[in-house]
Amino acid sequence: MTAPALPLAAITQDVLTLPRRLPESVLGGGKRNLIGMTREQMQTALVEAGTPLKQSKMRLGQVWQWVYHWGARDFAAMTNLAKDYRALLATHFVIDLPEIVTKQVSADGTRKYLLRIAGGHEVETVYIPEENRGTLCISSQVGCTLTCSFCHTGTQKLVRNLTVGEIVGQVMLARDDLDEWPKPGEPKDETRLVSNVVLMGMGEPLYNFDNVRDAMLIVMDHEGISLSRRRITLSTSGVVPEIARAATEIGCQLAISFHGTTDAIRDTLVPINKRWNIKALLDTLRDYPRLSNSERITFEYVMLKGVNDSEADAKRLVKLIAGIPAKINLIPFNEWPGAPYERSDPERIRAFAHIVHNAGYASPVRTPRGEDIMAACGQLKSATERARKSAKLIAAEAGL
Ligand code: SAH
Ligand code: SF4
């Protein structure tokens, strides 16, 4: 058995003893964080801080714009507010985003951010630039309670739900990093670097429903980041009872992690199928476009060699979703160390896409992005978790 190149103690120290952040309540001496407050919450908070009730609506409009439209990080920058009022704000509030621990940039331009949030937990956010759009893939939970067998996040236990501020904060951080906030006095630039947001990072967004909803309402707010609901896509493994709520309370685009065309196979790939099977899921989906006033649902289908990629699977898939306005995203499996599956061969993916296409569905094969930095779909998992695993492995190898 080969000994590790570095003594184990050194490795554990380096990778595991990261500085820990103080609990949110202690940050800024008990000041409240404006990021993540809904309009109602912010107005109440401003009144509680001493804003006269009569002025509170106007003040809300001003502060809201500074925070979410201009991306201000400092009360001193809020130049249309009187100095005294800025000072009042500064004694009661902070404007606090998650902290970027590392940023990796892939050869294809994809950026992966590792963020540290209150409690010292870590989540990942990925920015994918394309020719005519830029998609930000954000996380909704630390880890995931579900255990889809092909997903790397699924091997990490749920640690906690992200707060509203931590979800909106991911969008705001990316805009910071891309220098995308409008600048007062400069002409409005309509090109958006973060033009689309997808809830496809770590976690099951519908198991953190209220926070995801409030965060997306903030992202869509016309006096703030102002992204259209058509540019936000929520991906779910199929939490059936929450799907109708997503339609009426958020109204964004929906993507479904479908991946299997029989209950037997979907049970093994997406175990939530044992709770709500294919029929229950499809019945709910038929109502989604009407309830949310959206055009079509995206069916995500990961291509796993010899598991779900046969001609029969493709035919069953189009039959199952008949009548639902849909697009089918074929995702070549993104391999991760120790994964129990392999990616389907390109010819198989092409043949599958052909059948789907001939049935009248758009069937783009998603090009894996950021693979060199493990930023592709389903590969997100916190670095400390990975490091912990490798430290354990090393310990086992060294017979410790
Ligand atoms: N929990 C949500 C959203 C996060 S996963 C959901 O399951 O929908 C985002 C997408 O990546 C899902 O479609 C998921 O099934 C897919 N995915 C997970 N692991 C993958 C992998 N290793 N290769 C390709 N796609 C994967
Ligand atoms: Fe969780 Fe989605 Fe991964 Fe399944 S695919 S384990 S629901 S993050």
Short mmCIF file of C-alpha atoms and ligand atoms in Angstrom, two decimals:
data_model
loop_
_atom_site.label_atom_id
_atom_site.label_comp_id
_atom_site.label_asym_id
_atom_site.label_seq_id
_atom_site.Cartn_x
_atom_site.Cartn_y
_atom_site.Cartn_z
CA MET A 1 0.00 0.00 0.00
CA THR A 2 1.51 3.34 -0.98
CA ALA A 3 1.72 6.01 1.66
CA PRO A 4 0.23 9.38 0.78
CA ALA A 5 2.72 11.91 -0.55
CA LEU A 6 1.88 14.25 2.31
CA PRO A 7 1.35 13.26 5.94
CA LEU A 8 -2.38 12.86 6.57
CA ALA A 9 -2.43 15.50 9.28
CA ALA A 10 -1.10 18.09 6.85
CA ILE A 11 -3.74 17.25 4.27
CA THR A 12 -6.60 17.36 6.73
CA GLN A 13 -5.39 20.68 8.05
CA ASP A 14 -4.99 22.24 4.64
CA VAL A 15 -8.26 21.19 3.18
CA LEU A 16 -10.53 20.79 6.12
CA THR A 17 -9.69 23.55 8.56
CA LEU A 18 -11.08 26.40 6.52
CA PRO A 19 -11.88 29.59 8.37
CA ARG A 20 -15.45 29.45 9.57
CA ARG A 21 -17.86 32.29 9.11
CA LEU A 22 -19.75 33.65 12.07
CA PRO A 23 -23.49 33.01 12.30
CA GLU A 24 -25.54 35.53 10.32
CA SER A 25 -27.10 37.03 13.45
CA VAL A 26 -23.64 38.01 14.73
CA LEU A 27 -22.51 39.52 11.45
CA GLY A 28 -22.31 43.28 11.51
CA GLY A 29 -23.17 43.39 15.23
CA GLY A 30 -26.71 42.04 14.90
CA LYS A 31 -27.56 44.24 11.92
CA ARG A 32 -30.09 42.83 9.50
CA ASN A 33 -29.16 41.88 5.97
CA LEU A 34 -31.20 43.68 3.32
CA ILE A 35 -30.36 41.06 0.70
CA GLY A 36 -33.13 38.51 0.56
CA MET A 37 -35.87 40.68 2.05
CA THR A 38 -39.07 40.75 0.04
CA ARG A 39 -40.67 44.16 -0.59
CA GLU A 40 -43.05 43.71 2.37
CA GLN A 41 -40.26 42.59 4.67
CA MET A 42 -38.01 45.47 3.65
CA GLN A 43 -40.73 48.04 4.19
CA THR A 44 -41.45 46.66 7.66
CA ALA A 45 -37.75 46.57 8.48
CA LEU A 46 -37.31 50.19 7.40
CA VAL A 47 -40.17 51.25 9.65
CA GLU A 48 -38.75 49.23 12.54
CA ALA A 49 -35.45 51.03 12.01
CA GLY A 50 -37.15 54.41 12.45
CA THR A 51 -38.40 55.37 8.97
CA PRO A 52 -41.66 57.31 9.43
CA LEU A 53 -44.57 55.16 8.30
CA LYS A 54 -45.76 57.80 5.84
CA GLN A 55 -42.42 57.82 4.06
CA SER A 56 -41.89 54.11 4.16
CA LYS A 57 -43.27 53.34 0.70
CA MET A 58 -41.07 55.93 -0.96
CA ARG A 59 -38.03 54.86 1.08
CA LEU A 60 -38.65 51.25 0.15
CA GLY A 61 -38.67 52.21 -3.53
CA GLN A 62 -35.36 54.03 -3.17
CA VAL A 63 -33.50 51.46 -1.10
CA TRP A 64 -34.87 48.59 -3.16
CA GLN A 65 -33.54 50.19 -6.34
CA TRP A 66 -30.14 50.85 -4.84
CA VAL A 67 -29.79 47.29 -3.69
CA TYR A 68 -31.35 45.34 -6.54
CA HIS A 69 -31.12 47.64 -9.54
CA TRP A 70 -27.80 49.40 -9.04
CA GLY A 71 -26.16 46.68 -6.99
CA ALA A 72 -24.99 49.13 -4.31
CA ARG A 73 -22.94 47.57 -1.54
CA ASP A 74 -22.48 50.63 0.58
CA PHE A 75 -25.03 53.04 2.04
CA ALA A 76 -22.70 55.95 1.31
CA ALA A 77 -23.30 55.33 -2.42
CA MET A 78 -27.05 55.96 -2.08
CA THR A 79 -26.70 59.57 -3.12
CA ASN A 80 -30.38 60.47 -3.44
CA LEU A 81 -30.86 59.80 0.27
CA ALA A 82 -30.07 62.43 2.90
CA LYS A 83 -26.86 61.80 4.82
CA ASP A 84 -28.75 61.28 8.08
CA TYR A 85 -30.95 58.66 6.52
CA ARG A 86 -27.96 56.85 5.06
CA ALA A 87 -26.42 56.85 8.53
CA LEU A 88 -29.65 55.46 9.99
CA LEU A 89 -29.61 52.65 7.43
CA ALA A 90 -25.97 51.88 8.16
CA THR A 91 -26.64 51.49 11.88
CA HIS A 92 -29.42 48.96 11.31
CA PHE A 93 -28.57 47.09 8.15
CA VAL A 94 -25.87 45.38 6.12
CA ILE A 95 -25.81 44.48 2.44
CA ASP A 96 -24.19 41.11 2.65
CA LEU A 97 -23.62 38.47 -0.04
CA PRO A 98 -22.21 34.98 0.32
CA GLU A 99 -18.44 34.93 0.17
CA ILE A 100 -16.63 33.61 -2.92
CA VAL A 101 -14.08 31.06 -1.72
CA THR A 102 -12.75 30.10 -5.14
CA LYS A 103 -13.53 30.87 -8.73
CA GLN A 104 -12.48 28.48 -11.48
CA VAL A 105 -12.65 29.38 -15.15
CA SER A 106 -12.89 26.54 -17.66
CA ALA A 107 -11.17 26.47 -21.03
CA ASP A 108 -14.63 27.04 -22.58
CA GLY A 109 -15.29 30.16 -20.50
CA THR A 110 -17.59 28.50 -17.95
CA ARG A 111 -17.04 29.94 -14.47
CA LYS A 112 -17.60 27.96 -11.32
CA TYR A 113 -17.85 29.74 -8.00
CA LEU A 114 -17.51 27.99 -4.68
CA LEU A 115 -19.39 30.06 -2.12
CA ARG A 116 -19.26 29.96 1.62
CA ILE A 117 -22.48 30.69 3.45
CA ALA A 118 -23.41 31.12 7.10
CA GLY A 119 -22.45 28.12 9.19
CA GLY A 120 -19.36 27.54 7.05
CA HIS A 121 -21.29 25.52 4.45
CA GLU A 122 -20.43 25.61 0.81
CA VAL A 123 -22.44 25.66 -2.39
CA GLU A 124 -21.56 26.03 -6.03
CA THR A 125 -22.84 28.36 -8.73
CA VAL A 126 -21.92 28.06 -12.41
CA TYR A 127 -21.98 30.68 -15.16
CA ILE A 128 -22.16 29.38 -18.72
CA PRO A 129 -21.56 31.96 -21.45
CA GLU A 130 -22.99 31.17 -24.87
CA GLU A 131 -23.13 33.09 -28.12
CA ASN A 132 -26.37 34.93 -27.49
CA ARG A 133 -27.03 34.31 -23.85
CA GLY A 134 -25.43 33.65 -20.50
CA THR A 135 -26.94 31.13 -18.14
CA LEU A 136 -26.40 31.11 -14.42
CA CYS A 137 -26.97 27.77 -12.75
CA ILE A 138 -27.77 28.32 -9.09
CA SER A 139 -28.16 26.06 -6.06
CA SER A 140 -31.15 25.91 -3.73
CA GLN A 141 -29.88 23.60 -0.98
CA VAL A 142 -26.58 22.48 0.51
CA GLY A 143 -26.59 18.87 -0.67
CA CYS A 144 -29.89 17.12 -1.44
CA THR A 145 -32.26 14.83 0.45
CA LEU A 146 -32.87 12.83 -2.70
CA THR A 147 -30.48 10.19 -3.90
CA CYS A 148 -30.69 10.00 -7.67
CA SER A 149 -28.16 7.30 -8.48
CA PHE A 150 -26.42 9.14 -11.34
CA CYS A 151 -26.05 12.49 -9.55
CA HIS A 152 -22.98 13.56 -7.64
CA THR A 153 -24.91 16.00 -5.45
CA GLY A 154 -27.18 13.09 -4.50
CA THR A 155 -24.25 11.38 -2.75
CA GLN A 156 -23.97 14.35 -0.38
CA LYS A 157 -26.50 14.47 2.45
CA LEU A 158 -28.71 17.52 2.82
CA VAL A 159 -27.10 19.99 5.16
CA ARG A 160 -29.68 22.74 4.96
CA ASN A 161 -31.94 24.83 2.77
CA LEU A 162 -30.49 28.04 1.40
CA THR A 163 -32.06 31.27 2.61
CA VAL A 164 -33.71 33.74 0.22
CA GLY A 165 -30.64 35.97 0.49
CA GLU A 166 -28.29 33.12 -0.33
CA ILE A 167 -30.30 32.25 -3.43
CA VAL A 168 -30.65 35.84 -4.73
CA GLY A 169 -27.07 36.42 -3.57
CA GLN A 170 -25.79 33.92 -6.16
CA VAL A 171 -27.29 36.01 -8.96
CA MET A 172 -25.93 39.21 -7.46
CA LEU A 173 -22.44 37.79 -7.00
CA ALA A 174 -22.29 36.67 -10.59
CA ARG A 175 -23.33 40.16 -11.70
CA ASP A 176 -20.57 41.57 -9.51
CA ASP A 177 -17.99 39.25 -10.97
CA LEU A 178 -19.11 40.01 -14.53
CA ASP A 179 -19.32 43.72 -13.74
CA GLU A 180 -22.89 43.74 -14.97
CA TRP A 181 -24.66 46.28 -12.76
CA PRO A 182 -25.88 49.39 -14.55
CA LYS A 183 -23.90 52.50 -13.74
CA PRO A 184 -25.76 55.69 -12.83
CA GLY A 185 -25.36 58.26 -15.58
CA GLU A 186 -24.27 55.75 -18.21
CA PRO A 187 -26.56 54.72 -21.08
CA LYS A 188 -28.61 51.63 -20.40
CA ASP A 189 -27.02 48.52 -21.84
CA GLU A 190 -29.66 46.00 -22.89
CA THR A 191 -27.26 43.12 -23.43
CA ARG A 192 -27.43 40.83 -20.49
CA LEU A 193 -24.49 38.74 -19.40
CA VAL A 194 -26.65 36.82 -16.94
CA SER A 195 -29.64 36.59 -19.27
CA ASN A 196 -31.02 33.30 -17.92
CA VAL A 197 -31.18 31.68 -14.52
CA VAL A 198 -31.64 27.95 -14.07
CA LEU A 199 -32.28 26.27 -10.74
CA MET A 200 -30.19 23.27 -11.70
CA GLY A 201 -27.34 23.46 -9.21
CA MET A 202 -27.27 21.65 -5.90
CA GLY A 203 -30.52 20.65 -4.29
CA GLU A 204 -34.18 20.08 -5.05
CA PRO A 205 -35.75 23.55 -5.40
CA LEU A 206 -39.28 22.38 -4.69
CA TYR A 207 -38.17 21.07 -1.28
CA ASN A 208 -37.18 24.64 -0.42
CA PHE A 209 -40.27 26.11 -2.00
CA ASP A 210 -40.90 29.33 -0.07
CA ASN A 211 -37.32 30.55 -0.20
CA VAL A 212 -36.95 29.70 -3.88
CA ARG A 213 -40.23 31.48 -4.67
CA ASP A 214 -39.34 34.63 -2.75
CA ALA A 215 -35.86 34.69 -4.29
CA MET A 216 -37.22 34.32 -7.82
CA LEU A 217 -39.82 37.04 -7.22
CA ILE A 218 -36.96 39.34 -6.26
CA VAL A 219 -34.96 38.35 -9.35
CA MET A 220 -38.01 39.06 -11.55
CA ASP A 221 -38.98 42.35 -9.86
CA HIS A 222 -39.15 45.14 -12.46
CA GLU A 223 -37.41 47.64 -10.26
CA GLY A 224 -34.55 45.31 -9.57
CA ILE A 225 -32.67 42.65 -11.50
CA SER A 226 -35.74 42.41 -13.68
CA LEU A 227 -35.26 39.07 -15.39
CA SER A 228 -38.36 37.87 -17.18
CA ARG A 229 -40.07 34.78 -15.79
CA ARG A 230 -39.52 33.24 -19.21
CA ARG A 231 -35.79 33.37 -18.58
CA ILE A 232 -35.94 31.48 -15.32
CA THR A 233 -36.14 27.70 -15.34
CA LEU A 234 -36.80 25.62 -12.28
CA SER A 235 -35.69 22.00 -12.54
CA THR A 236 -37.33 19.40 -10.35
CA SER A 237 -37.01 15.67 -9.94
CA GLY A 238 -40.81 15.56 -9.66
CA VAL A 239 -42.15 16.82 -6.33
CA VAL A 240 -45.70 16.52 -7.64
CA PRO A 241 -47.67 18.46 -4.97
CA GLU A 242 -45.46 21.53 -5.37
CA ILE A 243 -45.55 21.71 -9.17
CA ALA A 244 -48.93 23.44 -9.36
CA ARG A 245 -47.78 25.92 -6.72
CA ALA A 246 -44.69 26.68 -8.79
CA ALA A 247 -46.99 27.42 -11.73
CA THR A 248 -49.21 29.86 -9.87
CA GLU A 249 -46.81 31.35 -7.30
CA ILE A 250 -43.66 31.66 -9.42
CA GLY A 251 -44.80 31.21 -13.02
CA CYS A 252 -41.33 30.40 -14.33
CA GLN A 253 -40.38 27.80 -16.90
CA LEU A 254 -40.31 24.21 -15.70
CA ALA A 255 -37.82 21.44 -16.38
CA ILE A 256 -38.39 17.88 -15.24
CA SER A 257 -35.64 15.39 -14.52
CA PHE A 258 -37.37 12.58 -16.34
CA HIS A 259 -34.59 10.14 -17.23
CA GLY A 260 -36.63 6.90 -17.27
CA THR A 261 -39.55 5.68 -19.34
CA THR A 262 -40.80 2.87 -17.09
CA ASP A 263 -41.46 3.07 -13.38
CA ALA A 264 -39.02 0.23 -12.79
CA ILE A 265 -36.12 2.13 -14.32
CA ARG A 266 -37.16 5.56 -13.05
CA ASP A 267 -37.43 4.12 -9.53
CA THR A 268 -33.75 3.27 -9.64
CA LEU A 269 -32.57 6.51 -11.27
CA VAL A 270 -34.84 9.07 -9.62
CA PRO A 271 -36.09 7.40 -6.43
CA ILE A 272 -38.74 10.08 -5.78
CA ASN A 273 -40.59 8.15 -8.50
CA LYS A 274 -41.51 5.58 -5.83
CA ARG A 275 -43.53 8.32 -4.15
CA TRP A 276 -44.95 9.98 -7.27
CA ASN A 277 -44.72 7.72 -10.28
CA ILE A 278 -44.61 8.57 -13.97
CA LYS A 279 -48.38 8.70 -14.31
CA ALA A 280 -48.86 11.01 -11.31
CA LEU A 281 -46.10 13.26 -12.60
CA LEU A 282 -47.44 13.46 -16.14
CA ASP A 283 -50.98 14.14 -14.94
CA THR A 284 -49.73 17.18 -13.03
CA LEU A 285 -47.56 18.35 -15.89
CA ARG A 286 -50.50 18.47 -18.28
CA ASP A 287 -51.87 21.40 -16.26
CA TYR A 288 -48.62 23.33 -15.91
CA PRO A 289 -48.59 25.33 -19.15
CA ARG A 290 -52.13 26.59 -18.57
CA LEU A 291 -51.61 27.38 -14.89
CA SER A 292 -48.31 29.16 -15.42
CA ASN A 293 -49.13 30.63 -18.81
CA SER A 294 -45.88 29.20 -20.14
CA GLU A 295 -45.30 27.58 -23.47
CA ARG A 296 -43.59 24.30 -22.97
CA ILE A 297 -42.00 22.06 -20.43
CA THR A 298 -38.45 20.83 -20.76
CA PHE A 299 -37.91 17.15 -20.17
CA GLU A 300 -34.34 16.46 -19.13
CA TYR A 301 -33.08 13.05 -20.06
CA VAL A 302 -29.61 11.93 -19.04
CA MET A 303 -28.12 9.43 -21.48
CA LEU A 304 -26.77 6.42 -19.59
CA LYS A 305 -25.13 3.67 -21.59
CA GLY A 306 -27.23 0.51 -21.71
CA VAL A 307 -29.60 1.78 -19.01
CA ASN A 308 -32.13 4.15 -20.58
CA ASP A 309 -30.81 4.84 -24.08
CA SER A 310 -32.44 2.19 -26.29
CA GLU A 311 -34.68 2.74 -29.28
CA ALA A 312 -37.58 1.35 -27.23
CA ASP A 313 -36.89 3.98 -24.55
CA ALA A 314 -37.01 6.78 -27.11
CA LYS A 315 -40.31 5.51 -28.50
CA ARG A 316 -41.83 5.11 -25.05
CA LEU A 317 -40.70 8.60 -24.11
CA VAL A 318 -42.47 10.32 -26.99
CA LYS A 319 -45.58 8.25 -26.39
CA LEU A 320 -45.67 9.11 -22.70
CA ILE A 321 -45.43 12.85 -23.17
CA ALA A 322 -47.81 13.04 -26.13
CA GLY A 323 -50.11 16.05 -25.72
CA ILE A 324 -47.75 18.01 -23.46
CA PRO A 325 -46.08 20.99 -25.15
CA ALA A 326 -42.50 19.92 -24.59
CA LYS A 327 -38.87 20.11 -25.49
CA ILE A 328 -36.57 17.21 -24.67
CA ASN A 329 -33.05 18.00 -23.50
CA LEU A 330 -30.75 15.05 -23.97
CA ILE A 331 -27.87 15.34 -21.52
CA PRO A 332 -24.85 13.12 -22.12
CA PHE A 333 -24.07 11.71 -18.68
CA ASN A 334 -21.39 13.75 -16.92
CA GLU A 335 -19.12 11.26 -15.27
CA TRP A 336 -17.76 11.79 -11.79
CA PRO A 337 -15.24 9.73 -9.85
CA GLY A 338 -16.85 6.51 -8.68
CA ALA A 339 -20.06 6.98 -10.69
CA PRO A 340 -21.92 3.72 -11.36
CA TYR A 341 -22.79 4.63 -14.98
CA GLU A 342 -21.16 5.49 -18.26
CA ARG A 343 -22.11 8.03 -20.89
CA SER A 344 -24.00 6.65 -23.91
CA ASP A 345 -22.06 6.49 -27.16
CA PRO A 346 -22.50 9.48 -29.48
CA GLU A 347 -24.18 7.32 -32.19
CA ARG A 348 -26.70 6.06 -29.63
CA ILE A 349 -27.44 9.62 -28.51
CA ARG A 350 -27.87 10.68 -32.14
CA ALA A 351 -30.23 7.77 -32.89
CA PHE A 352 -32.26 8.55 -29.78
CA ALA A 353 -32.43 12.26 -30.70
CA HIS A 354 -33.54 11.30 -34.20
CA ILE A 355 -36.57 9.38 -32.92
CA VAL A 356 -37.56 12.19 -30.60
CA HIS A 357 -37.08 14.76 -33.33
CA ASN A 358 -39.18 12.76 -35.81
CA ALA A 359 -41.98 12.69 -33.27
CA GLY A 360 -42.07 16.48 -33.53
CA TYR A 361 -40.09 17.51 -30.46
CA ALA A 362 -37.10 19.79 -30.32
CA SER A 363 -34.39 17.53 -28.96
CA PRO A 364 -31.16 19.43 -28.45
CA VAL A 365 -28.28 17.39 -27.14
CA ARG A 366 -26.80 19.50 -24.42
CA THR A 367 -23.09 20.03 -24.91
CA PRO A 368 -21.39 19.38 -21.61
CA ARG A 369 -19.76 22.58 -20.41
CA GLY A 370 -17.02 23.19 -17.93
CA GLU A 371 -16.14 19.52 -17.63
CA ASP A 372 -12.50 20.29 -16.87
CA ILE A 373 -13.58 22.07 -13.69
CA MET A 374 -16.36 19.61 -12.74
CA ALA A 375 -18.94 22.30 -13.39
CA ALA A 376 -21.30 20.29 -15.56
CA CYS A 377 -24.83 19.27 -14.65
CA GLY A 378 -25.05 17.01 -11.67
CA GLN A 379 -21.40 17.28 -10.76
CA LEU A 380 -21.74 20.00 -8.18
CA LYS A 381 -20.74 19.03 -4.74
CA SER A 382 -18.95 21.08 -2.16
CA ALA A 383 -15.18 21.01 -2.19
CA THR A 384 -14.93 20.30 1.51
CA GLU A 385 -17.16 17.28 1.05
CA ARG A 386 -14.91 16.05 -1.75
CA ALA A 387 -11.82 16.77 0.31
CA ARG A 388 -13.28 14.94 3.29
CA LYS A 389 -13.94 11.94 1.07
CA SER A 390 -10.43 11.95 -0.30
CA ALA A 391 -8.92 12.37 3.14
CA LYS A 392 -10.93 9.32 4.26
CA LEU A 393 -9.77 7.37 1.23
CA ILE A 394 -6.19 8.29 1.92
CA ALA A 395 -6.59 7.25 5.54
CA ALA A 396 -8.04 3.90 4.44
CA GLU A 397 -5.21 3.36 1.98
CA ALA A 398 -2.63 4.19 4.58
CA GLY A 399 -4.31 1.71 6.91
CA LEU A 400 -5.03 4.40 9.51
N1 SAH B 1 -32.73 18.65 -8.12
C1 SAH B 1 -33.17 19.21 -9.32
C2 SAH B 1 -32.22 20.23 -9.92
C3 SAH B 1 -30.75 19.96 -9.87
S1 SAH B 1 -30.12 18.73 -10.93
C4 SAH B 1 -33.46 18.14 -10.34
O1 SAH B 1 -33.12 16.99 -10.09
O2 SAH B 1 -34.07 18.43 -11.35
C5 SAH B 1 -30.08 19.48 -12.55
C6 SAH B 1 -30.14 18.46 -13.69
O3 SAH B 1 -28.90 17.74 -13.83
C7 SAH B 1 -31.21 17.42 -13.49
O4 SAH B 1 -31.90 17.15 -14.67
C8 SAH B 1 -30.39 16.21 -13.10
O5 SAH B 1 -31.10 15.05 -13.31
C9 SAH B 1 -29.19 16.36 -14.00
N2 SAH B 1 -28.04 15.58 -13.59
C10 SAH B 1 -27.70 15.19 -12.34
N3 SAH B 1 -26.53 14.49 -12.37
C11 SAH B 1 -26.14 14.43 -13.65
C12 SAH B 1 -25.00 13.88 -14.30
N4 SAH B 1 -24.04 13.28 -13.62
N5 SAH B 1 -24.92 14.01 -15.65
C13 SAH B 1 -25.87 14.69 -16.34
N6 SAH B 1 -26.95 15.24 -15.77
C14 SAH B 1 -27.09 15.11 -14.45
FE1 SF4 B 2 -31.06 15.92 -5.89
FE2 SF4 B 2 -31.60 16.68 -8.42
FE3 SF4 B 2 -29.35 15.35 -7.84
FE4 SF4 B 2 -31.69 14.10 -7.75
S1 SF4 B 2 -30.72 14.99 -9.59
S2 SF4 B 2 -30.05 13.95 -6.20
S3 SF4 B 2 -33.03 15.70 -6.98
S4 SF4 B 2 -29.89 17.38 -7.12
#
